[in-house]
Amino acid sequence: MQWAKESLDKLESSRLTRLNQSAHLPDSEEADAILRKYHPDYLGHIRQVNVGPNAGDQKFPLELAQLLEGNSPIEKDYNPIPEIETDVLIIGGGGAGAAAALTLHGKGLSVHLATKLRLGDSNTVMAEGGIQSAIGPDDSPRRHFADALVGGHGDNDPNLLRILCEQGPESIRWLSQLGCLFDQNEDGSFRLRGGGGTSVPRVLACRDYTGLEIMRVLKDAVRLTDTQLLEEHVAMELVDDGNSRVTGAILFDRNAGKKICVSARAVILATGGSGQIRLQGFPTSNHIGATGDGLVLAYRQGCRLINLDSYQYHPSGACYPEALAGQLVTEAIRSIGAQVVNSEGVHFINEMAYRDVLAGAIIREIADGRGIKTPHGKEGIWLDTPMIDLKNGEGALARQFPGLIHRFERYGIDPAKQPILIYPTLHYQNGGIRVDTECRTDVDGLWASGEVTGGLHGKNRLMGNSLLDITVFGRRAALSVIDNLPERGTVTLTNLKKFRAEQEKTGSETVSPKFFPDASGMKLEVKKSEENAKSDTKSAGFEPRNPFNF
Ligand SMILES: Cc1cc2nc3c(=O)[nH]c(=O)nc-3n(C[C@H](O)[C@H](O)[C@H](O)COP(=O)(O)OP(=O)(O)OC[C@H]3O[C@@H](n4cnc5c(N)ncnc54)[C@H](O)[C@@H]3O)c2cc1C
């Protein structure tokens, strides 16, 4: 990184002075000022929508508002004739969907799990830093609750949050019994790390690939159940019984290149987040399927959405090399000593400030001319990773964060010896579909869990609470379905027709959901040879572009 030599020299010459000094943690007034001036949520890129259950009230990011007001890709004369009948249709093959499938197993119900890509291709598998659970000696669910409520700016649904915190220890037991290998101390107890906003160490991890390990055990376990897997099946629309109740979905089978209608007594939406809609052009840490489809589908059925003016921009997204732009550098790295340092070698804020405040402070440094420019014209600030070995002994970084080393070393950067450049990355959808404590949405027949839902995390999720969310509420949605399973209903597109009547008045020509990010070039395309493709003019076969040419 010769291009940044001047700034690197300043950083290195201040390192020993910074070693035992902690940086300033903004008080609430200062934090508020940073958020209002610099955080992307506060910059006015939001508007109301003109259609659906939220019309005329709360605001949404512009890119999401456009999708919510969009029209369905389903042809107006499409006749939904079910080819599959099941008791429960789970949509989404990440952690929440898999946890639901496992809980439904053995209950005498037929279960289908449809997912856009393969089972496990999801945000869950990408999670790095860990999962929170109040199992430490000085900890309690009450303390966990208090930390998350403060972190969420008090906007969390207290009933959902109480369940999350109380179910933490049991969830860790469940995951461990499935075979999840959380890191342990030498005495065999679970190793607990701190995280931004945790008042005691509470984060369990599997090095820096916690989500990969959790998804590994969930996926293996699901494959041993009777769950019928519909991989590469994209949910295009939900169907209803003509009386508002959801009774299934229209899927797109990407391999056959055709639609397929599923009749279900209950549907669990577990489609995850929407980082790939790239609000304000931000890079994202999210997987390629995170395009907010579940929000659009549920909205058309009449579900209210909440807190979606609030997204999480993770402070430490990679900014250089260009090929890694947006990828996550886990917060756990900051929790064990990596400092955030500007171009002048100044440790300008405590790195364990809340994620939103830290992201705002990084953007402020850059706006005020204290960022470091990359050869590609981006700007970031330093994350002083060599500090970890200085503080924790040689080899500590490599031992605890092998994934980080692996990603950067192929570009000739050794984070144990050189700092890395970071910039906030669009990471998490704080809001989502409104649900009750049983994961029921506003619409009968439709349950939701995981990142697609809103309320639990308020307006700022703490690290580690999402992996717990999907474990607790993925299972909870399934339990509620078992207790409240409706009778089979007819399959119509009445809800969609009602939505369309309203939608057409907006004049919007957008077709949504998005299904795949624009830059991927991926689309749902009907195979023209298929009989049922005759009326489809918009879509045809799936041709991924060379992923290295994004
Ligand atoms: C890089 C990264 C690191 C993270 N680190 C942490 C961490 O350390 N700790 C923590 O608590 N949280 C972390 N998170 C957040 C956490 O991983 C996610 O919020 C959580 O795993 C979401 O789980 P989910 O099951 O709700 O969604 P996902 O795991 O994203 O699963 C959604 C599934 O739905 C499928 N899908 C989407 N649309 C459709 C459709 N139309 N039809 C059919 N299927 C569809 C997707 O393909 C996917 O399989 C991280 C997230 C990322 C991206």
Coordinates of C-alpha atoms and ligand atoms in Angstrom, one line a residue:
M1 CA 0.0 0.0 0.0
Q2 CA 2.7 2.5 -1.1
W3 CA -0.1 4.9 -2.2
A4 CA -1.0 5.4 1.5
K5 CA 2.6 5.6 2.8
E6 CA 2.4 9.0 4.4
S7 CA -0.7 8.1 6.4
L8 CA 0.6 4.6 7.3
D9 CA 3.8 6.2 8.7
K10 CA 1.6 8.4 10.9
L11 CA -0.4 5.4 12.1
E12 CA 2.6 3.3 12.9
S13 CA 4.4 6.1 14.7
S14 CA 1.3 6.6 17.0
R15 CA 0.7 2.9 17.7
L16 CA 2.7 2.5 20.8
T17 CA 1.2 5.7 22.3
R18 CA -2.2 4.4 21.5
L19 CA -1.6 0.9 22.9
N20 CA -2.8 1.6 26.4
Q21 CA -5.1 4.5 25.8
S22 CA -8.7 4.1 25.1
A23 CA -10.4 6.6 22.9
H24 CA -13.3 8.8 23.6
L25 CA -16.8 7.2 23.7
P26 CA -19.4 9.8 22.7
D27 CA -22.1 10.6 25.2
S28 CA -25.7 10.5 24.1
E29 CA -25.8 14.1 23.0
E30 CA -22.7 13.8 20.9
A31 CA -23.8 10.4 19.5
D32 CA -27.1 12.0 18.5
A33 CA -25.3 14.8 16.7
I34 CA -23.1 12.4 14.8
L35 CA -26.1 10.3 13.7
R36 CA -28.2 13.3 12.6
K37 CA -25.4 14.8 10.5
Y38 CA -23.6 11.7 9.1
H39 CA -25.6 8.5 9.4
P40 CA -27.2 7.5 6.0
D41 CA -30.6 6.8 7.7
Y42 CA -30.8 10.5 8.7
L43 CA -30.0 12.1 5.5
G44 CA -33.5 12.3 4.1
H45 CA -33.3 9.5 1.5
I46 CA -36.8 8.3 2.6
R47 CA -40.4 8.8 1.5
Q48 CA -43.9 7.6 2.2
V49 CA -45.5 5.0 -0.1
N50 CA -48.8 5.5 -1.9
V51 CA -50.1 2.0 -1.8
G52 CA -50.6 -0.9 0.6
P53 CA -51.0 -1.1 4.4
N54 CA -48.3 1.5 5.1
A55 CA -49.6 4.0 2.6
G56 CA -49.3 7.6 3.8
D57 CA -47.7 6.8 7.2
Q58 CA -44.1 5.8 8.0
K59 CA -41.3 6.4 5.5
F60 CA -39.1 4.0 3.7
P61 CA -35.7 4.3 2.0
L62 CA -36.3 5.4 -1.6
E63 CA -35.1 2.2 -3.2
L64 CA -37.4 0.1 -1.0
A65 CA -40.4 2.4 -1.4
Q66 CA -40.0 1.8 -5.2
L67 CA -40.1 -1.9 -4.8
L68 CA -43.1 -1.8 -2.4
E69 CA -45.0 0.2 -4.9
G70 CA -44.1 -2.1 -7.7
N71 CA -46.3 -4.5 -9.7
S72 CA -46.1 -8.3 -9.6
P73 CA -44.3 -10.2 -12.3
I74 CA -47.2 -12.7 -12.3
E75 CA -49.3 -12.4 -15.5
K76 CA -52.8 -11.0 -14.9
D77 CA -54.5 -14.1 -16.4
Y78 CA -52.3 -16.6 -14.5
N79 CA -54.5 -19.3 -13.0
P80 CA -53.0 -20.7 -9.8
I81 CA -53.6 -24.4 -10.0
P82 CA -51.6 -26.2 -7.2
E83 CA -49.1 -28.8 -8.3
I84 CA -47.9 -29.4 -4.8
E85 CA -50.0 -29.7 -1.7
T86 CA -48.3 -29.5 1.7
D87 CA -49.2 -28.7 5.3
V88 CA -46.4 -26.2 5.8
L89 CA -44.5 -24.2 3.2
I90 CA -41.3 -22.6 4.6
I91 CA -39.9 -20.0 2.2
G92 CA -36.1 -19.3 2.8
G93 CA -33.3 -21.7 3.4
G94 CA -31.2 -19.7 5.9
G95 CA -31.0 -20.1 9.6
A96 CA -34.6 -19.1 10.4
G97 CA -36.1 -21.4 7.8
A98 CA -33.9 -24.3 8.7
A99 CA -34.7 -23.9 12.5
A100 CA -38.4 -23.9 11.6
A101 CA -38.1 -27.1 9.5
L102 CA -36.3 -28.9 12.3
T103 CA -39.0 -28.0 14.8
L104 CA -41.7 -29.2 12.5
H105 CA -40.0 -32.5 12.0
G106 CA -41.8 -35.5 13.6
K107 CA -45.1 -33.7 14.1
G108 CA -46.9 -35.7 11.5
L109 CA -47.1 -32.8 9.0
S110 CA -45.9 -32.6 5.5
V111 CA -43.3 -29.8 5.1
H112 CA -41.8 -28.2 2.0
L113 CA -38.9 -25.7 2.2
A114 CA -38.5 -23.6 -0.9
T115 CA -35.4 -21.5 -1.3
K116 CA -34.0 -19.2 -3.9
L117 CA -30.6 -20.8 -4.1
R118 CA -29.4 -23.9 -2.3
L119 CA -30.2 -24.7 1.3
G120 CA -27.8 -22.6 3.4
D121 CA -27.0 -20.0 0.7
S122 CA -27.9 -17.1 2.9
N123 CA -26.8 -14.3 5.2
T124 CA -26.7 -16.8 8.0
V125 CA -23.8 -18.7 6.5
M126 CA -21.8 -15.5 6.3
A127 CA -22.1 -14.5 9.9
E128 CA -18.7 -14.1 11.5
G129 CA -18.6 -12.6 14.9
G130 CA -20.9 -14.7 17.0
I131 CA -24.2 -15.2 18.8
Q132 CA -25.3 -13.6 22.1
S133 CA -26.6 -15.5 25.0
A134 CA -26.7 -14.6 28.7
I135 CA -24.7 -17.6 30.0
G136 CA -21.8 -15.8 31.7
P137 CA -21.3 -15.7 35.5
D138 CA -22.2 -12.0 35.8
D139 CA -24.9 -12.1 33.2
S140 CA -28.6 -12.6 33.1
P141 CA -31.4 -12.4 30.5
R142 CA -32.5 -9.2 32.2
R143 CA -29.1 -7.6 31.6
H144 CA -29.1 -8.9 28.0
F145 CA -32.5 -7.2 27.6
A146 CA -31.3 -3.9 29.0
D147 CA -28.2 -3.8 26.7
A148 CA -30.3 -4.6 23.6
L149 CA -33.0 -2.0 24.5
V150 CA -30.4 0.7 24.9
G151 CA -28.7 -0.3 21.7
G152 CA -32.0 -0.3 19.8
H153 CA -32.6 3.3 21.0
G154 CA -35.6 2.0 23.0
D155 CA -37.6 1.2 19.8
N156 CA -37.4 -2.6 20.4
D157 CA -40.7 -4.5 20.9
P158 CA -40.2 -5.4 24.6
N159 CA -42.2 -8.6 24.3
L160 CA -40.2 -10.0 21.5
L161 CA -37.0 -8.9 23.1
R162 CA -37.8 -10.5 26.4
I163 CA -38.4 -13.8 24.7
L164 CA -35.1 -13.5 22.8
C165 CA -33.1 -12.9 25.9
E166 CA -34.9 -15.6 28.0
Q167 CA -34.4 -18.2 25.3
G168 CA -30.7 -17.4 24.8
P169 CA -29.2 -20.2 27.0
E170 CA -31.6 -22.8 25.8
S171 CA -30.9 -21.9 22.2
I172 CA -27.1 -22.4 22.7
R173 CA -27.9 -25.8 24.3
W174 CA -30.0 -26.7 21.2
L175 CA -27.4 -25.7 18.7
S176 CA -24.7 -27.5 20.7
Q177 CA -26.8 -30.6 20.8
L178 CA -27.0 -30.4 17.0
G179 CA -23.2 -30.4 16.9
C180 CA -22.3 -26.8 16.8
L181 CA -18.7 -26.4 18.0
F182 CA -18.6 -23.0 19.9
D183 CA -15.1 -22.0 21.0
Q184 CA -14.2 -23.0 24.5
N185 CA -11.7 -22.0 27.2
E186 CA -9.1 -24.4 28.4
D187 CA -11.4 -25.5 31.2
G188 CA -14.1 -26.5 28.7
S189 CA -16.4 -23.6 29.4
F190 CA -17.7 -21.5 26.5
R191 CA -15.4 -18.6 25.6
L192 CA -17.4 -15.4 25.7
R193 CA -16.4 -12.2 23.9
G194 CA -17.6 -8.6 24.3
G195 CA -19.5 -6.9 21.5
G196 CA -20.5 -3.3 20.8
G197 CA -23.1 -2.5 23.5
T198 CA -22.7 -5.6 25.6
S199 CA -22.1 -4.7 29.3
V200 CA -20.4 -8.1 29.9
P201 CA -18.8 -10.6 27.6
R202 CA -21.8 -12.4 26.1
V203 CA -20.9 -13.4 22.5
L204 CA -20.2 -17.1 21.7
A205 CA -18.3 -17.7 18.5
C206 CA -16.7 -20.3 16.3
R207 CA -13.6 -18.3 15.5
D208 CA -14.7 -15.9 12.8
Y209 CA -17.0 -18.3 10.9
T210 CA -19.8 -18.7 13.4
G211 CA -22.6 -18.6 10.8
L212 CA -20.9 -21.2 8.7
E213 CA -20.7 -23.5 11.7
I214 CA -24.3 -22.9 12.7
M215 CA -25.6 -23.3 9.2
R216 CA -23.5 -26.5 8.8
V217 CA -25.3 -28.2 11.7
L218 CA -28.7 -26.9 10.7
K219 CA -28.3 -27.9 7.1
D220 CA -27.1 -31.4 8.0
A221 CA -30.0 -31.9 10.4
V222 CA -32.6 -30.6 7.9
R223 CA -31.4 -33.1 5.3
L224 CA -32.0 -35.9 7.8
T225 CA -35.7 -34.9 8.2
D226 CA -38.6 -35.6 5.9
T227 CA -38.6 -32.0 4.8
Q228 CA -39.1 -31.8 1.0
L229 CA -36.4 -29.4 -0.2
L230 CA -37.3 -27.2 -3.2
E231 CA -33.9 -25.7 -3.9
E232 CA -33.5 -23.1 -6.6
H233 CA -37.2 -22.3 -6.2
V234 CA -37.9 -18.6 -5.9
A235 CA -41.1 -17.4 -4.2
M236 CA -42.6 -15.0 -6.7
E237 CA -46.0 -14.3 -5.0
L238 CA -48.2 -15.5 -2.2
V239 CA -51.7 -16.8 -2.8
D240 CA -54.8 -16.5 -0.7
D241 CA -58.2 -18.2 -0.1
G242 CA -60.2 -15.3 -1.5
N243 CA -60.9 -14.2 2.1
S244 CA -57.4 -12.6 2.8
R245 CA -55.9 -15.7 4.4
V246 CA -52.6 -16.9 2.8
T247 CA -52.8 -20.4 1.4
G248 CA -49.6 -21.0 -0.4
A249 CA -47.3 -19.5 -3.0
I250 CA -46.3 -19.3 -6.6
L251 CA -42.7 -20.4 -6.9
F252 CA -40.3 -20.2 -9.9
D253 CA -38.4 -23.4 -10.4
R254 CA -35.1 -22.1 -11.8
N255 CA -34.0 -25.4 -13.2
A256 CA -37.2 -26.3 -15.0
G257 CA -37.6 -22.6 -15.9
K258 CA -41.3 -22.6 -14.9
K259 CA -43.7 -21.5 -12.3
I260 CA -45.2 -23.9 -9.8
C261 CA -48.1 -23.3 -7.5
V262 CA -48.0 -24.7 -3.9
S263 CA -51.1 -25.0 -1.7
A264 CA -50.2 -24.9 2.0
R265 CA -52.2 -24.7 5.2
A266 CA -49.5 -22.4 6.6
V267 CA -46.7 -20.4 5.2
I268 CA -43.6 -19.3 7.1
L269 CA -41.6 -16.5 5.5
A270 CA -37.9 -16.6 6.3
T271 CA -36.5 -14.8 3.3
G272 CA -34.0 -12.7 5.3
G273 CA -32.8 -9.1 4.5
S274 CA -32.4 -6.7 1.7
G275 CA -28.8 -5.4 1.7
Q276 CA -28.5 -6.2 -2.0
I277 CA -30.9 -3.3 -2.9
R278 CA -27.8 -1.2 -2.1
L279 CA -29.4 1.9 -0.5
Q280 CA -27.8 5.1 -1.6
G281 CA -25.3 3.1 -3.6
F282 CA -23.6 1.6 -0.5
P283 CA -21.6 -1.5 -0.8
T284 CA -23.1 -4.5 1.1
S285 CA -22.0 -7.4 3.2
N286 CA -25.1 -9.4 2.2
H287 CA -25.4 -12.6 0.1
I288 CA -26.7 -12.3 -3.4
G289 CA -30.2 -13.4 -2.5
A290 CA -30.8 -10.7 0.0
T291 CA -33.1 -8.5 -2.1
G292 CA -36.0 -7.9 0.3
D293 CA -38.4 -10.3 -1.6
G294 CA -40.3 -11.3 1.6
L295 CA -41.1 -7.7 2.4
V296 CA -42.7 -7.1 -1.0
L297 CA -44.6 -10.4 -0.9
A298 CA -46.0 -9.9 2.6
Y299 CA -46.8 -6.3 1.9
R300 CA -49.0 -7.2 -1.1
Q301 CA -51.0 -9.6 1.2
G302 CA -51.7 -6.8 3.7
C303 CA -48.9 -7.1 6.3
R304 CA -47.7 -3.9 7.9
L305 CA -44.0 -3.2 7.9
I306 CA -42.2 -1.4 10.7
N307 CA -39.0 0.4 11.5
L308 CA -37.8 0.1 7.9
D309 CA -36.5 3.6 7.9
S310 CA -33.7 2.1 9.9
Y311 CA -30.9 0.0 8.3
Q312 CA -27.6 -1.1 9.9
Y313 CA -24.5 0.2 8.1
H314 CA -21.8 -1.9 9.7
P315 CA -18.8 0.3 10.5
S316 CA -16.2 -2.1 9.3
G317 CA -16.8 -3.1 5.7
A318 CA -13.6 -3.7 3.7
C319 CA -12.8 -0.7 1.6
Y320 CA -9.6 -2.0 0.0
P321 CA -8.7 -4.1 -2.0
E322 CA -11.5 -3.3 -4.4
A323 CA -12.5 -7.0 -4.8
L324 CA -13.4 -7.2 -1.1
A325 CA -15.3 -3.9 -1.0
G326 CA -18.3 -4.2 1.3
Q327 CA -17.3 -7.5 2.8
L328 CA -17.6 -7.7 6.5
V329 CA -14.6 -7.3 8.9
T330 CA -16.2 -8.6 12.0
E331 CA -16.8 -6.4 15.1
A332 CA -15.1 -9.1 17.2
I333 CA -11.8 -7.8 15.8
R334 CA -12.5 -4.4 17.4
S335 CA -13.7 -6.0 20.6
I336 CA -10.3 -7.5 21.2
G337 CA -8.3 -4.4 20.4
A338 CA -8.2 -3.3 16.7
Q339 CA -8.5 0.5 16.8
V340 CA -10.1 2.9 14.3
V341 CA -7.6 5.5 13.2
N342 CA -7.8 8.4 10.8
S343 CA -5.3 9.5 8.1
E344 CA -3.5 11.6 10.8
G345 CA -2.8 8.6 13.0
V346 CA -5.5 9.7 15.5
H347 CA -7.6 7.1 17.3
F348 CA -10.7 9.3 16.9
I349 CA -13.4 7.3 18.6
N350 CA -13.8 4.3 20.8
E351 CA -14.3 1.4 18.4
M352 CA -16.9 -0.2 20.7
A353 CA -19.3 2.7 20.3
Y354 CA -22.7 1.5 18.9
R355 CA -22.5 0.5 15.3
D356 CA -24.6 3.3 14.0
V357 CA -22.6 6.0 15.9
L358 CA -19.3 4.5 14.8
A359 CA -20.4 4.3 11.2
G360 CA -21.5 7.9 11.4
A361 CA -18.2 8.9 13.0
I362 CA -16.2 7.2 10.2
I363 CA -18.2 9.0 7.6
R364 CA -17.6 12.2 9.4
E365 CA -13.8 11.7 9.4
I366 CA -13.9 11.2 5.7
A367 CA -16.2 14.2 5.1
D368 CA -13.8 16.3 7.1
G369 CA -10.8 15.3 5.0
R370 CA -9.3 12.8 7.4
G371 CA -9.9 9.7 5.3
I372 CA -7.5 7.7 3.2
K373 CA -8.0 7.6 -0.6
T374 CA -7.6 4.3 -2.4
P375 CA -6.2 4.0 -5.9
H376 CA -9.9 3.2 -7.0
G377 CA -11.2 6.6 -5.7
K378 CA -12.8 5.2 -2.6
E379 CA -12.1 6.5 0.9
G380 CA -11.8 4.7 4.2
I381 CA -10.2 4.9 7.6
W382 CA -7.7 2.5 9.2
L383 CA -8.6 -0.5 11.3
D384 CA -5.3 -1.0 13.1
T385 CA -5.4 -4.8 13.2
P386 CA -1.7 -5.3 14.1
M387 CA -2.7 -3.9 17.5
I388 CA -4.4 -7.2 18.3
D389 CA -1.1 -9.2 18.5
L390 CA 0.5 -6.3 20.4
K391 CA -2.3 -6.5 23.0
N392 CA -3.0 -10.2 23.1
G393 CA 0.3 -11.8 22.1
E394 CA 1.8 -12.8 18.8
G395 CA -0.4 -15.0 16.7
A396 CA -3.7 -14.0 18.4
L397 CA -5.2 -12.5 15.3
A398 CA -4.4 -15.5 13.1
R399 CA -5.7 -17.9 15.8
Q400 CA -9.0 -16.2 16.3
F401 CA -9.7 -14.8 12.9
P402 CA -8.4 -17.2 10.3
G403 CA -11.1 -16.2 7.9
L404 CA -9.9 -12.6 7.8
I405 CA -6.3 -13.6 7.2
H406 CA -7.5 -16.0 4.4
R407 CA -9.4 -13.3 2.6
F408 CA -6.7 -10.6 2.7
E409 CA -3.6 -12.6 2.2
R410 CA -4.5 -13.5 -1.4
Y411 CA -4.2 -9.7 -2.1
G412 CA -0.8 -9.6 -0.4
I413 CA -2.1 -8.0 2.8
D414 CA -1.3 -9.6 6.1
P415 CA -3.7 -8.0 8.7
A416 CA -1.4 -9.1 11.5
K417 CA 1.3 -6.8 10.2
Q418 CA -0.6 -4.1 8.2
P419 CA -3.8 -2.2 9.1
I420 CA -6.8 -2.6 6.8
L421 CA -9.0 0.1 5.3
I422 CA -12.6 0.1 6.2
Y423 CA -15.8 2.0 5.3
P424 CA -19.4 1.4 6.5
T425 CA -21.2 -1.4 4.5
L426 CA -25.0 -1.9 4.3
H427 CA -25.4 -4.9 6.6
Y428 CA -28.7 -5.5 8.2
Q429 CA -32.3 -4.6 7.8
N430 CA -33.3 -3.4 11.3
G431 CA -37.0 -3.3 10.6
G432 CA -39.3 -5.6 8.6
I433 CA -42.7 -7.4 8.8
R434 CA -44.7 -6.8 11.9
V435 CA -45.1 -10.0 13.9
D436 CA -46.5 -10.9 17.3
T437 CA -44.7 -13.0 19.9
E438 CA -45.9 -16.2 18.1
C439 CA -44.4 -14.9 14.8
R440 CA -47.9 -14.4 13.3
T441 CA -48.1 -11.6 10.8
D442 CA -51.1 -9.3 10.3
V443 CA -52.5 -11.8 7.8
D444 CA -53.9 -15.2 8.7
G445 CA -52.0 -18.2 7.4
L446 CA -48.7 -16.3 7.2
W447 CA -46.0 -16.5 9.8
A448 CA -42.6 -14.8 9.6
S449 CA -39.2 -15.1 11.4
G450 CA -35.7 -13.9 11.2
E451 CA -34.3 -10.8 9.4
V452 CA -37.4 -10.4 7.3
T453 CA -39.3 -9.3 10.5
G454 CA -39.1 -6.0 12.4
G455 CA -39.5 -4.9 16.0
L456 CA -37.1 -7.1 17.9
H457 CA -34.0 -5.0 17.4
G458 CA -35.5 -1.6 17.4
K459 CA -33.5 0.8 15.3
N460 CA -30.0 -0.7 15.9
R461 CA -29.3 -4.4 16.3
L462 CA -26.5 -5.4 18.5
M463 CA -23.9 -7.8 17.3
G464 CA -24.8 -11.4 17.9
N465 CA -28.5 -10.8 18.4
S466 CA -29.5 -11.9 14.9
L467 CA -28.1 -15.4 15.1
L468 CA -30.0 -15.7 18.3
D469 CA -33.1 -14.2 16.7
I470 CA -33.2 -16.8 13.9
T471 CA -32.7 -19.7 16.4
V472 CA -35.3 -18.5 18.8
F473 CA -37.9 -17.2 16.4
G474 CA -37.4 -19.8 13.7
R475 CA -38.3 -22.5 16.1
R476 CA -41.1 -20.4 17.7
A477 CA -42.8 -19.8 14.3
A478 CA -42.9 -23.5 13.8
L479 CA -44.3 -24.2 17.2
S480 CA -47.0 -21.6 16.6
V481 CA -47.9 -23.2 13.3
I482 CA -48.2 -26.6 14.9
D483 CA -50.6 -25.2 17.5
N484 CA -52.7 -23.1 15.1
L485 CA -52.6 -25.0 11.8
P486 CA -55.5 -23.8 9.6
E487 CA -57.5 -26.1 7.4
R488 CA -56.6 -26.2 3.7
G489 CA -58.1 -23.3 1.8
T490 CA -58.7 -22.6 -1.8
V491 CA -55.9 -20.9 -3.9
T492 CA -56.6 -17.6 -5.5
L493 CA -54.9 -14.3 -6.4
T494 CA -57.5 -12.1 -4.7
N495 CA -55.2 -10.2 -2.4
L496 CA -52.9 -9.6 -5.4
K497 CA -55.8 -8.3 -7.5
K498 CA -56.8 -5.9 -4.8
F499 CA -53.3 -4.6 -4.4
R500 CA -52.9 -4.3 -8.2
A501 CA -56.1 -2.2 -8.4
E502 CA -54.5 0.3 -6.0
Q503 CA -51.0 -0.1 -7.4
E504 CA -52.0 0.8 -10.9
K505 CA -53.2 4.2 -9.7
T506 CA -49.7 5.1 -8.6
G507 CA -48.4 4.9 -12.2
S508 CA -45.3 3.0 -11.0
E509 CA -43.8 0.8 -13.7
T510 CA -41.5 -1.0 -11.4
V511 CA -41.8 -4.8 -11.3
S512 CA -40.9 -6.3 -8.0
P513 CA -39.6 -8.2 -6.0
K514 CA -36.1 -7.8 -7.4
F515 CA -35.0 -11.5 -6.8
F516 CA -31.4 -10.8 -7.7
P517 CA -29.2 -7.6 -7.6
D518 CA -29.0 -5.7 -10.9
A519 CA -25.2 -6.1 -11.1
S520 CA -25.5 -9.9 -11.1
G521 CA -27.3 -10.0 -14.4
M522 CA -29.3 -12.9 -12.9
K523 CA -33.0 -13.1 -13.7
L524 CA -35.9 -15.5 -13.5
E525 CA -36.3 -16.7 -17.0
V526 CA -38.9 -19.1 -18.4
K527 CA -37.7 -21.9 -20.7
K528 CA -39.6 -21.1 -23.9
S529 CA -39.9 -24.8 -24.7
E530 CA -42.0 -25.3 -21.6
E531 CA -45.7 -25.5 -22.3
N532 CA -46.6 -23.2 -19.5
A533 CA -44.2 -20.5 -20.8
K534 CA -46.5 -19.5 -23.6
S535 CA -47.8 -16.3 -22.0
D536 CA -44.5 -15.3 -20.4
T537 CA -42.8 -12.6 -22.4
K538 CA -40.7 -11.0 -19.7
S539 CA -38.6 -14.0 -18.5
A540 CA -36.4 -16.8 -19.9
G541 CA -33.5 -19.3 -18.7
F542 CA -31.1 -18.4 -16.0
E543 CA -27.7 -17.3 -17.2
P544 CA -25.3 -16.1 -14.4
R545 CA -22.7 -13.6 -15.6
N546 CA -19.1 -14.2 -14.8
P547 CA -19.1 -13.3 -11.1
F548 CA -15.7 -11.6 -11.4
N549 CA -17.0 -9.0 -13.8
F550 CA -19.5 -7.4 -11.4
Ligands
LIG1 C1 -21.5 -10.9 6.5 C2 -22.5 -11.0 7.6 C3 -22.0 -11.2 8.9 C4 -22.9 -11.3 10.0 N1 -22.5 -11.6 11.2 C5 -23.4 -11.8 12.2 C6 -22.9 -12.2 13.5 O1 -21.7 -12.4 13.8 N2 -23.9 -12.3 14.5 C7 -25.2 -12.1 14.3 O2 -26.0 -12.3 15.2 N3 -25.6 -11.8 13.0 C8 -24.8 -11.6 12.0 N4 -25.2 -11.3 10.8 C9 -26.7 -11.2 10.5 C10 -27.3 -12.6 10.5 O3 -26.3 -13.5 9.9 C11 -28.5 -12.6 9.6 O4 -29.3 -11.5 10.0 C12 -29.3 -13.8 9.8 O5 -28.5 -14.9 9.7 C13 -30.5 -13.9 8.9 O6 -31.1 -15.2 8.9 P1 -32.4 -15.4 8.1 O7 -32.6 -16.9 8.1 O8 -33.5 -14.5 8.5 O9 -32.0 -15.0 6.6 P2 -30.9 -15.6 5.6 O10 -30.0 -16.4 6.4 O11 -30.4 -14.6 4.8 O12 -31.8 -16.7 4.8 C14 -32.8 -16.2 3.9 C15 -33.1 -17.2 2.9 O13 -34.2 -16.9 2.1 C16 -33.9 -17.1 0.7 N5 -34.8 -16.3 -0.1 C17 -34.7 -14.9 -0.2 N6 -35.7 -14.5 -1.1 C18 -36.3 -15.7 -1.5 C19 -37.4 -15.9 -2.4 N7 -38.0 -14.9 -3.1 N8 -37.8 -17.2 -2.5 C20 -37.2 -18.2 -1.9 N9 -36.2 -18.0 -1.0 C21 -35.8 -16.8 -0.8 C22 -32.4 -16.8 0.6 O14 -31.8 -17.3 -0.5 C23 -31.9 -17.4 1.9 O15 -31.7 -18.8 1.8 C24 -24.3 -11.2 9.7 C25 -24.8 -10.9 8.4 C26 -23.9 -10.9 7.4 C27 -24.4 -10.6 6.0

